[in-house]
XYZ file of C-alpha atoms in Angstrom:
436
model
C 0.000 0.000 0.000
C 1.477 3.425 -0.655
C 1.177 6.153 1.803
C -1.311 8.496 1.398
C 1.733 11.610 1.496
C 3.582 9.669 -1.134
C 0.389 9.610 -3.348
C -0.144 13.296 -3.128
C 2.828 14.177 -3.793
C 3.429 11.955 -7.148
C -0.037 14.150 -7.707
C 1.090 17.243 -7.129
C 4.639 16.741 -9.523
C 4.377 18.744 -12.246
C 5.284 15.835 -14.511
C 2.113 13.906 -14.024
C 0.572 17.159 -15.572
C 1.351 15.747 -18.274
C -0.556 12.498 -18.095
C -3.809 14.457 -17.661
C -4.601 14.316 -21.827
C -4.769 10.624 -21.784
C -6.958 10.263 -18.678
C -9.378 12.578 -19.444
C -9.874 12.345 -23.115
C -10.817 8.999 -25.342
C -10.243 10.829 -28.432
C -6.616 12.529 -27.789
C -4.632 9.137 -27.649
C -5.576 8.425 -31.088
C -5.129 11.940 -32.208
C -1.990 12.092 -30.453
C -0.744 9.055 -31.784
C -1.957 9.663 -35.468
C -0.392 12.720 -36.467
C 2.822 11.553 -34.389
C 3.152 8.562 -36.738
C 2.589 11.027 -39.945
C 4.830 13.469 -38.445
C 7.827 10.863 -38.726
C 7.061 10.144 -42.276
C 7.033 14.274 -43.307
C 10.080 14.898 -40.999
C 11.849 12.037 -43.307
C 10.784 13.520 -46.741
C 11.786 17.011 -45.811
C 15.112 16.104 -45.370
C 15.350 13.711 -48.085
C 13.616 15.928 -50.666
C 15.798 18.873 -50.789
C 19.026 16.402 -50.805
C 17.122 14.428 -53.945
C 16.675 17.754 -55.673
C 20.652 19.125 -55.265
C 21.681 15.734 -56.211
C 19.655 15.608 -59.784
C 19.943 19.574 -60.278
C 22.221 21.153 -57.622
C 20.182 24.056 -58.574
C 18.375 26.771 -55.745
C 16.290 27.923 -57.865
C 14.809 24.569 -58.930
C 14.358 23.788 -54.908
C 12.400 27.191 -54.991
C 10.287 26.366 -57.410
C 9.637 22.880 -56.123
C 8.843 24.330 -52.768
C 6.264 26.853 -54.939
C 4.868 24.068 -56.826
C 4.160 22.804 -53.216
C 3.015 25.592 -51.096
C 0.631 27.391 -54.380
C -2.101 24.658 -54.594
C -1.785 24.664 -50.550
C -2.725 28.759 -50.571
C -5.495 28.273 -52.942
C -7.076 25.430 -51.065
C -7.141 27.036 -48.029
C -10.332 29.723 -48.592
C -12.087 27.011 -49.223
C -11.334 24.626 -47.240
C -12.358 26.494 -43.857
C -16.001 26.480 -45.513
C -15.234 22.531 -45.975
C -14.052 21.773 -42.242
C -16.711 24.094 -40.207
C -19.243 22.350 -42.355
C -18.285 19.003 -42.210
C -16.913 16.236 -40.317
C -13.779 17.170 -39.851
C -12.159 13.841 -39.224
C -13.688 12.034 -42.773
C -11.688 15.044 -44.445
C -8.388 14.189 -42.828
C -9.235 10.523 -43.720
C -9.812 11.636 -47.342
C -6.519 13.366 -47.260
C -4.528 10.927 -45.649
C -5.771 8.088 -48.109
C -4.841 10.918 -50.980
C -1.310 11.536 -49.883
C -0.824 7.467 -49.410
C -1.772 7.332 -52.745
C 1.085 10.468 -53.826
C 3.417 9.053 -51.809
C 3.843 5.254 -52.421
C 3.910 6.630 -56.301
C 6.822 8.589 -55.712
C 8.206 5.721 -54.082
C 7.910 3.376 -56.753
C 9.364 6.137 -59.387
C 12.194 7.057 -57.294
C 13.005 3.033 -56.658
C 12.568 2.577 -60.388
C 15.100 5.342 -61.585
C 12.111 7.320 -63.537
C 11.219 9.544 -60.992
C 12.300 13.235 -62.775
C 11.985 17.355 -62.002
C 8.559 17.769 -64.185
C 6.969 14.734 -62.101
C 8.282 16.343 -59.167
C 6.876 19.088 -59.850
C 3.538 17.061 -60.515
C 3.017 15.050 -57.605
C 4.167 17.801 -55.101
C 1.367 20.159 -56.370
C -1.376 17.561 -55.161
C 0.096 16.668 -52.047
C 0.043 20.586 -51.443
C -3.412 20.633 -52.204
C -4.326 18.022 -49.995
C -2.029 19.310 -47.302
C -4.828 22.683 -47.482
C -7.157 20.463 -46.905
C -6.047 18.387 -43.946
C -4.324 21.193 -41.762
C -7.068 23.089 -40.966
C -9.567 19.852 -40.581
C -6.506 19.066 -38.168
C -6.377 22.062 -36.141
C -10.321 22.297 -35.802
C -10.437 19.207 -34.322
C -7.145 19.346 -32.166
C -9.256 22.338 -30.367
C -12.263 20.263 -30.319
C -10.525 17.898 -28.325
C -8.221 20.119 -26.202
C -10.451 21.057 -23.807
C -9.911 23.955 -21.461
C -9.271 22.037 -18.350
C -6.309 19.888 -20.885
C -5.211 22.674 -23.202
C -1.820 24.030 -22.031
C -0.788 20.238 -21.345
C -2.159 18.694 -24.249
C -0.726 21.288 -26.581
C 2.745 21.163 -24.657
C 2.389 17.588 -24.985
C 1.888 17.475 -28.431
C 4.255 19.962 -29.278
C 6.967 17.798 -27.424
C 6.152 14.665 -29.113
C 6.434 16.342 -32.482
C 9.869 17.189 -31.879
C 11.042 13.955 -30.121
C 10.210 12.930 -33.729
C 12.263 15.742 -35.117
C 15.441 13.942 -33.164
C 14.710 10.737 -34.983
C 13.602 11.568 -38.527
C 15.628 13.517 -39.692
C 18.490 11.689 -38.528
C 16.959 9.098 -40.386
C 16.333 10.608 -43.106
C 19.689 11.790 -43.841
C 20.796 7.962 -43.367
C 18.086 6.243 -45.635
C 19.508 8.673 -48.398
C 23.267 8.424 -47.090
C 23.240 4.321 -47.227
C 19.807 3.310 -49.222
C 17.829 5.526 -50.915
C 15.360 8.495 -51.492
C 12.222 5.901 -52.857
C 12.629 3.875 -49.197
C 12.165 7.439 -47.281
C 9.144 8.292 -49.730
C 8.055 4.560 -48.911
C 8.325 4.698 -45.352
C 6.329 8.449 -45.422
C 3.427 6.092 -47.144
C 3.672 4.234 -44.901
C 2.904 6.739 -41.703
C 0.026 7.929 -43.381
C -1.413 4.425 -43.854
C -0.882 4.566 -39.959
C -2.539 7.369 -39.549
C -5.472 6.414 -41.360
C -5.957 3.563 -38.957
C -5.529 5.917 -35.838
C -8.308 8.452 -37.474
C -10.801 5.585 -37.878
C -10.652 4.880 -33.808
C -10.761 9.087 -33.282
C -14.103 9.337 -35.195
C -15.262 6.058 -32.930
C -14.026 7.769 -30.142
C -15.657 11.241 -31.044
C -19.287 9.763 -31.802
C -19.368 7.558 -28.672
C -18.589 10.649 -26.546
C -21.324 12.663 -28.864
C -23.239 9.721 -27.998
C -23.065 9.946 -23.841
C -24.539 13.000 -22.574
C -22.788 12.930 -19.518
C -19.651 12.142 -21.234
C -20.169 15.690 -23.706
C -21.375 17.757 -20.230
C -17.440 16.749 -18.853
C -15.767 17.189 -21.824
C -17.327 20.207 -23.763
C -17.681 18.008 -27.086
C -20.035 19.457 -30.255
C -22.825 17.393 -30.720
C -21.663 16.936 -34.242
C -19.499 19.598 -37.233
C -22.262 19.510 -38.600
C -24.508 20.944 -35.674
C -21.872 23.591 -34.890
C -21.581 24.756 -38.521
C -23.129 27.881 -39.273
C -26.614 28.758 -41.271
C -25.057 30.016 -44.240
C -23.789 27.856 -46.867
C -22.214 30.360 -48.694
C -18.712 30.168 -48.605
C -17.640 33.464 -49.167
C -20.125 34.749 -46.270
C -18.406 32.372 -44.143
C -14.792 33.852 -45.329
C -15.904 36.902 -43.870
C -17.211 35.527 -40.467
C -13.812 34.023 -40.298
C -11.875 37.607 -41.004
C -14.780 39.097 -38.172
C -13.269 36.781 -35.764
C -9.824 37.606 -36.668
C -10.474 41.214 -36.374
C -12.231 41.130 -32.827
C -9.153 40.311 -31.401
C -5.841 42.237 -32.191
C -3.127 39.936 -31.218
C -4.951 37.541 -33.760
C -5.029 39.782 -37.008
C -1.528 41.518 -36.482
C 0.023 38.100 -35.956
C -1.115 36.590 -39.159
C -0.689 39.618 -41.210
C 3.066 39.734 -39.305
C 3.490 36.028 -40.679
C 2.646 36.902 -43.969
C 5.536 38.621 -44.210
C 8.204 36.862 -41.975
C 7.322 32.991 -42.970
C 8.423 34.787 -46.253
C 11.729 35.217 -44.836
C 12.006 32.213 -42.423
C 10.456 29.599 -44.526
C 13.006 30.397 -47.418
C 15.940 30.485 -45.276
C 15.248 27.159 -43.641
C 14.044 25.394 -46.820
C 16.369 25.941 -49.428
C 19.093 28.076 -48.150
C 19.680 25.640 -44.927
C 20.149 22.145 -46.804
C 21.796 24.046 -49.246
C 24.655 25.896 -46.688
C 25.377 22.539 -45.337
C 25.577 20.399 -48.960
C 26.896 22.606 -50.866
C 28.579 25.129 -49.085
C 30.363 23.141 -46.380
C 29.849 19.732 -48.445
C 28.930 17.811 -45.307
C 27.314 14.514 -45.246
C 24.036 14.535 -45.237
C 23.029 13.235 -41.780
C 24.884 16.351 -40.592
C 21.992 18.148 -41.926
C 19.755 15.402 -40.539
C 21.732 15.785 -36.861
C 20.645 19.918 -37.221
C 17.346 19.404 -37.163
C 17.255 16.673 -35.483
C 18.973 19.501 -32.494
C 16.223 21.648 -33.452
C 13.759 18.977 -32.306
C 15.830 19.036 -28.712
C 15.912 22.141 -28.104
C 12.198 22.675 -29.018
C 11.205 19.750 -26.270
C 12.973 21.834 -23.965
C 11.150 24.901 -24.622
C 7.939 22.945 -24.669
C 8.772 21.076 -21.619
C 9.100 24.268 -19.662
C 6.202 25.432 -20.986
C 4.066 22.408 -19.802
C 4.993 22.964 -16.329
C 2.833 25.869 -15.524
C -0.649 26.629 -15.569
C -0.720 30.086 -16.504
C 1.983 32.169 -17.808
C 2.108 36.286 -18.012
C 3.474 38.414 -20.623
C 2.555 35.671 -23.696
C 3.262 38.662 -26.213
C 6.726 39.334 -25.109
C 7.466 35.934 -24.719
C 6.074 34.139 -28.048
C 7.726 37.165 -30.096
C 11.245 37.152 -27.828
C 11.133 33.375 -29.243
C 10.695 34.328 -32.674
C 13.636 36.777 -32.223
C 16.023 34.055 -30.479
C 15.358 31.644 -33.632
C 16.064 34.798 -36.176
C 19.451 35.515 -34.582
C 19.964 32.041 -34.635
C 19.880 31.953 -38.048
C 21.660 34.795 -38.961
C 24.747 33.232 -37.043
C 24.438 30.521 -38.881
C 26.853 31.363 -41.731
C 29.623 32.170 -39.354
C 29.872 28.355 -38.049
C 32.184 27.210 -40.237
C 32.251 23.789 -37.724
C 29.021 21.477 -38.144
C 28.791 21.590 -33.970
C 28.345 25.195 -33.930
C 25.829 25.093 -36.706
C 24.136 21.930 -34.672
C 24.098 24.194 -31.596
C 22.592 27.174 -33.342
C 20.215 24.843 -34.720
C 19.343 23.855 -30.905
C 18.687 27.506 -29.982
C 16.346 28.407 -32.999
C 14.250 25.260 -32.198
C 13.440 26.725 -28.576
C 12.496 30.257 -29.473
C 10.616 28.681 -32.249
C 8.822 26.417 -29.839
C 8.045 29.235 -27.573
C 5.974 30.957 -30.052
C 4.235 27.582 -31.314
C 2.943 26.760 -28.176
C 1.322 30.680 -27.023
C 0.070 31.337 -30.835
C -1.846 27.380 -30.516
C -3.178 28.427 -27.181
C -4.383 31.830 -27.959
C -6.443 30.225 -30.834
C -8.068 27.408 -28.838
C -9.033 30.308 -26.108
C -10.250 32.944 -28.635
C -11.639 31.576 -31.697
C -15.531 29.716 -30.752
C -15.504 25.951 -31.888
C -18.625 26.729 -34.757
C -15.689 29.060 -36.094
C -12.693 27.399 -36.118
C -12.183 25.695 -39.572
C -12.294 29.243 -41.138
C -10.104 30.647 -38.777
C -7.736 28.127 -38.558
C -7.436 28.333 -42.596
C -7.319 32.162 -42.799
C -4.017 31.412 -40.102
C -2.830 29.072 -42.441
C -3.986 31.052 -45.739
C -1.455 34.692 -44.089
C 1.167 32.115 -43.143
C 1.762 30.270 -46.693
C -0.300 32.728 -48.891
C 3.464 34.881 -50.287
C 5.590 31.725 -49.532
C 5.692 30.589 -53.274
C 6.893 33.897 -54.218
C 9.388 33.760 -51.431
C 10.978 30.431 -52.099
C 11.292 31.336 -55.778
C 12.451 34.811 -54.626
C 15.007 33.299 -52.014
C 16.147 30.641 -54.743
C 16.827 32.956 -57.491
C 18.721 35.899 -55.289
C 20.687 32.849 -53.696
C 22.240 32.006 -57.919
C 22.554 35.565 -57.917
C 24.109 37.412 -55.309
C 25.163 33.869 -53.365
C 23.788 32.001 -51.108
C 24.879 33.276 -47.402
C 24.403 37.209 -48.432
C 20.789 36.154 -49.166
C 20.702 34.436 -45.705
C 22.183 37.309 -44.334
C 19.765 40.006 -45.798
C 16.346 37.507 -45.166
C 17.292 36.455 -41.515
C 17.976 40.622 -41.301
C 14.382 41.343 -42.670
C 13.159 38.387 -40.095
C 14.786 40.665 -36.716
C 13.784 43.837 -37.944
C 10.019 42.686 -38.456
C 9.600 40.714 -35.178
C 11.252 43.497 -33.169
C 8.917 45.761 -35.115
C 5.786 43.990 -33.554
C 6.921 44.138 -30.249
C 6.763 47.679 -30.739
C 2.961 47.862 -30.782
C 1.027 47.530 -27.536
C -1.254 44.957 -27.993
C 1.260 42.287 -28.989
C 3.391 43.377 -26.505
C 0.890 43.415 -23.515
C -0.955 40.426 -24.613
C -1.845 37.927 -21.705
């Protein structure tokens, strides 16, 4: 028997916050687990697909455009899709999209394992996994704050968060072997392989869902819609419910000057990190890949670390200084970044951008669960999505082409530049910066 001290205080750690999620919630396991599995299988192809890309072309600008051919079909999803998701059920759409980008991904496989896999199908097969990408992330998000209840949220999110990047110190790593040893079809194989996982996971969330819908007392405890359908709005337009969205957005400052912020520095970031980053440490330096691999895979630590802290409290002031101060560390990060000339310097500045990074992740996640109602969510969630990829096409081909032209760590100097100068800007205005 164990005293009754001993079991209050194993109650009262702040590690068996943690544990909270999986008690309290028959749907988060499976959502958990799910998009942990998928994660893995994305963390592998983004390392494996800009290596693939130098090694046939060794061009930037053809990674930019890949990356556009990506992210375009993405942007113009997205409107749309919020209408879709608040409409809906919101898990049959990720199941749709999971069983879609199975289907991209096990072709790519075959073609790469088969020698035939060129540029122009590249270019092919990216643009529909991009498009089905806008379609799962914000069916994703909707229901992550379905299920993240407010008596779970910080610890489910921090949870999450964490998980993600444990992946982040395995797949890339992994990736960057696979490539190193085997090849770039057995990485796009074993990504077809997470979403078949997935798939499996997402069948016992919508079990989970409608047997929780189905138990009154269960949706009293829990806060569960009766159904997407039942919380989606009267109008079936889906321009009318565009604009709902943007009324939500612009209710709340620290919502609408955030995404409009992002617009602008995912420009920046995303190119840096994308092409610039693989392209530093293949070209540039002409390490092995699983250097590149061990980077990110740092990243991932460092972000468990920031999420870790995170989890620990219940409450925590001064969320604008903080998330922005995060987005700051990671810039500087960056910038530095050039200036390692040894790969454990670079893998260390790698470590410090994945915290600050982290640190915004988890407050912007949080604020959106607390401000945006449930009946609203897909469109909001999109609209997030919509200001954070809507320029990126222009920026990766913009990042890809100045890189040929002017070189590739000038280009990282002047974007990581543009990155400090625009968060440090925000923290300049007082509702970011006194946001609670």
């Amino acid at each position: 028997m164990i005293p009754s001290g001993t079991a209050e205080k194993a109650k009262s750690h702040p590690l068996s916050r943690f544990a909270a999620p999986f008690a309290k919630s028959r749907a988060f396991p499976f959502l958990w687990l799910g998009n942990l599995v998928s994660f893995l299988g994305s963390s592998v192809t983004m390392v494996i697909l800009p290596v693939l890309v130098y090694s046939l072309t060794g061009s930037t600008t053809t990674m930019g455009f890949v990356m556009a051919v990506y992210m375009l079909p993405n942007v113009i999803m997205l409107p749309v899709s919020g209408h879709i998701v608040d409409r809906y059920d919101r898990v049959k759409i990720m199941i749709a999209a999971d069983i879609a980008r199975f289907a991209i991904m096990i072709v790519i496989c075959f073609l790469s394992l088969s020698d035939m896999l060129s540029i122009p199908l590249l270019y092919i097969f990216m643009a529909f996994y991009g498009m089905f990408d806008g379609l799962f992330r914000p069916a994703y998000a909707a229901t992550q704050a379905t299920v993240f209840t407010p008596d779970i949220r910080i610890t489910a999110n921090s949870l999450t968060q964490m998980s993600l990047q444990t992946i982040r110190l395995i797949g890339p790593t992994l990736g960057g072997l696979l490539i190193t040893h085997m090849s770039a079809g057995v990485g796009f194989g074993l990504a077809a392989f997470t979403y078949l996982f997935s798939l499996v996971c997402l069948f016992y969330l919508r079990k989970a869902l409608m047997s929780g819908r189905k138990d009154t007392a269960a949706d009293a405890s829990t806060g569960l819609p009766e159904s997407p359908e039942a919380a989606a709005p009267a109008s079936a337009d889906w321009k009318a419910d565009f604009k709902e969205g943007i009324a939500v957005l612009r209710s709340h400052p620290w919502l609408w000057i955030t995404i409009l912020t992002f617009s602008f520095f995912n420009i920046c970031y995303a190119g840096v990190t994308s092409i610039l980053v693989p392209w530093l440490f293949k070209v540039h330096h002409g390490w092995a890949p699983y250097i590149y691999g061990l980077a990110v895979t740092f990243s991932g630590a460092g972000a468990i670390l920031a999420g870790l802290l995170y989890g620990l409290r219940h409450k925590w002031a001064n969320r604008g200084i903080m998330a922005y101060g995060g987005v700051l560390i990671s810039c500087i990060s960056l910038f530095l970044l050039p200036f390692a000339s040894h790969a454990a310097a670079a893998i260390a500045l790698f470590a410090v951008e994945g915290f600050g990074l982290m640190i915004f992740g988890l407050i912007w996640e949080i604020s959106l669960q607390e401000l945006v109602p449930q009946e609203a969510f897909g469109r909001v969630a999109s609209l997030d999505l919509l200001g954070s990829f809507a320029l990126l096409p222009v920026g990766y081909i913009l990042v890809g082409w100045l890189a040929d032209l002017i070189g590739g760590t000038a280009t990282i100097f002047i974007f990581t530049g543009l990155g400090i100068a625009c968060a440090a800007s925000v923290l300049c205005i007082p509702a970011i910066r006194k946001f609670q």
